[in-house]
mmCIF file of C-alpha atoms in Angstrom:
data_model
loop_
_atom_site.group_PDB
_atom_site.id
_atom_site.type_symbol
_atom_site.label_atom_id
_atom_site.label_comp_id
_atom_site.label_asym_id
_atom_site.label_seq_id
_atom_site.Cartn_x
_atom_site.Cartn_y
_atom_site.Cartn_z
ATOM 1 C CA ILE A 1 41.685 123.506 201.788
ATOM 2 C CA SER A 2 38.577 121.553 202.726
ATOM 3 C CA GLU A 3 36.820 121.663 199.346
ATOM 4 C CA PRO A 4 39.357 119.466 197.487
ATOM 5 C CA LEU A 5 39.246 117.015 200.383
ATOM 6 C CA TRP A 6 35.460 116.942 200.223
ATOM 7 C CA HIS A 7 35.522 116.289 196.468
ATOM 8 C CA GLN A 8 38.167 113.663 196.972
ATOM 9 C CA ALA A 9 36.040 111.695 199.418
ATOM 10 C CA SER A 10 32.447 112.121 198.276
ATOM 11 C CA HIS A 11 32.267 112.681 194.535
ATOM 12 C CA TYR A 12 30.734 110.290 192.022
ATOM 13 C CA TYR A 13 34.131 109.986 190.358
ATOM 14 C CA VAL A 14 35.374 108.196 193.481
ATOM 15 C CA ASN A 15 32.510 105.698 193.588
ATOM 16 C CA ALA A 16 33.236 104.153 190.196
ATOM 17 C CA GLY A 17 36.120 102.088 191.538
ATOM 18 C CA TYR A 18 38.068 102.171 188.291
ATOM 19 C CA HIS A 19 40.258 105.161 189.046
ATOM 20 C CA SER A 20 43.545 105.394 190.882
ATOM 21 C CA GLN A 21 43.999 107.661 193.866
ATOM 22 C CA ASN A 22 46.094 110.005 191.739
ATOM 23 C CA GLU A 23 43.225 110.425 189.227
ATOM 24 C CA VAL A 24 40.753 111.047 192.042
ATOM 25 C CA ASP A 25 43.055 113.705 193.536
ATOM 26 C CA GLN A 26 43.464 115.421 190.181
ATOM 27 C CA TRP A 27 39.707 115.381 189.594
ATOM 28 C CA ALA A 28 39.104 116.897 193.042
ATOM 29 C CA LEU A 29 41.505 119.752 192.274
ATOM 30 C CA ILE A 30 39.959 120.317 188.830
ATOM 31 C CA ILE A 31 36.471 120.606 190.314
ATOM 32 C CA THR A 32 37.744 122.986 193.005
ATOM 33 C CA LEU A 33 39.478 125.196 190.457
ATOM 34 C CA TYR A 34 36.296 125.227 188.376
ATOM 35 C CA HIS A 35 34.223 126.329 191.380
ATOM 36 C CA TRP A 36 36.678 129.049 192.382
ATOM 37 C CA GLY A 37 37.745 130.005 188.857
ATOM 38 C CA PHE A 38 36.051 132.063 186.172
ATOM 39 C CA ALA A 39 32.687 130.330 186.551
ATOM 40 C CA GLY A 40 32.513 131.164 190.242
ATOM 41 C CA TRP A 41 33.547 134.782 189.861
ATOM 42 C CA SER A 42 31.735 135.606 186.604
ATOM 43 C CA ILE A 43 28.595 136.916 188.311
ATOM 44 C CA TYR A 44 30.686 139.293 190.420
ATOM 45 C CA LEU A 45 32.495 140.436 187.305
ATOM 46 C CA THR A 46 29.187 141.133 185.548
ATOM 47 C CA VAL A 47 27.919 143.280 188.422
ATOM 48 C CA ALA A 48 31.254 145.077 188.712
ATOM 49 C CA ILE A 49 31.351 145.943 185.008
ATOM 50 C CA ALA A 50 27.744 147.160 185.045
ATOM 51 C CA THR A 51 28.331 149.279 188.155
ATOM 52 C CA GLY A 52 31.552 150.715 186.750
ATOM 53 C CA LEU A 53 29.896 151.656 183.468
ATOM 54 C CA ALA A 54 26.988 153.303 185.282
ATOM 55 C CA ALA A 55 29.316 155.235 187.569
ATOM 56 C CA TYR A 56 31.848 156.464 185.040
ATOM 57 C CA ARG A 57 29.741 156.697 181.902
ATOM 58 C CA PHE A 58 26.592 158.249 183.361
ATOM 59 C CA GLY A 59 28.028 159.760 186.561
ATOM 60 C CA LEU A 60 25.667 157.773 188.784
ATOM 61 C CA PRO A 61 26.306 156.525 192.331
ATOM 62 C CA MET A 62 27.825 153.073 192.689
ATOM 63 C CA THR A 63 24.659 151.233 193.695
ATOM 64 C CA VAL A 64 22.920 148.258 192.167
ATOM 65 C CA ARG A 65 19.990 150.416 191.082
ATOM 66 C CA SER A 66 22.379 152.474 188.962
ATOM 67 C CA THR A 67 23.181 149.428 186.859
ATOM 68 C CA PHE A 68 19.542 149.352 185.726
ATOM 69 C CA TYR A 69 19.516 152.998 184.635
ATOM 70 C CA PRO A 70 20.054 152.217 180.916
ATOM 71 C CA LEU A 71 17.041 149.869 181.017
ATOM 72 C CA LEU A 72 14.642 151.708 183.333
ATOM 73 C CA GLY A 73 15.656 155.320 182.865
ATOM 74 C CA GLU A 74 14.278 157.721 185.473
ATOM 75 C CA TYR A 75 12.176 154.941 187.027
ATOM 76 C CA THR A 76 15.418 153.824 188.633
ATOM 77 C CA TRP A 77 15.117 156.602 191.220
ATOM 78 C CA GLY A 78 11.576 155.657 192.281
ATOM 79 C CA TRP A 79 10.103 152.719 194.124
ATOM 80 C CA ILE A 80 11.447 150.284 191.529
ATOM 81 C CA GLY A 81 14.996 151.328 192.387
ATOM 82 C CA ASP A 82 14.212 150.970 196.082
ATOM 83 C CA ILE A 83 13.061 147.402 195.471
ATOM 84 C CA ILE A 84 16.215 146.654 193.457
ATOM 85 C CA ASP A 85 18.486 148.015 196.194
ATOM 86 C CA GLY A 86 16.523 146.278 198.940
ATOM 87 C CA TYR A 87 16.667 142.976 197.092
ATOM 88 C CA SER A 88 20.421 143.319 196.560
ATOM 89 C CA ILE A 89 20.982 144.017 200.258
ATOM 90 C CA VAL A 90 18.860 141.045 201.360
ATOM 91 C CA MET A 91 20.594 138.703 198.898
ATOM 92 C CA THR A 92 24.003 139.905 200.033
ATOM 93 C CA VAL A 93 23.180 139.259 203.683
ATOM 94 C CA CYS A 94 21.614 135.868 202.975
#
């Protein structure tokens, strides 16, 4: 609920002074739907598709390192895979 209110009050579209309050409200909702729509979720969809293909096509565990198996081959199970999994855990926590 707070994101449309934030866009309504502090976006450059508001500062122009030539728009009605109704136009500003619509613009705030459009920006919010853009942020929480396909553009916001597309990276999650990419990871989910790659993990699903690795799990069901190659029979690999559902980890981030498994998504790199088609590119790295058996190197995925070595220290490179450990770095990939460690990086994914750190980025998830951050």
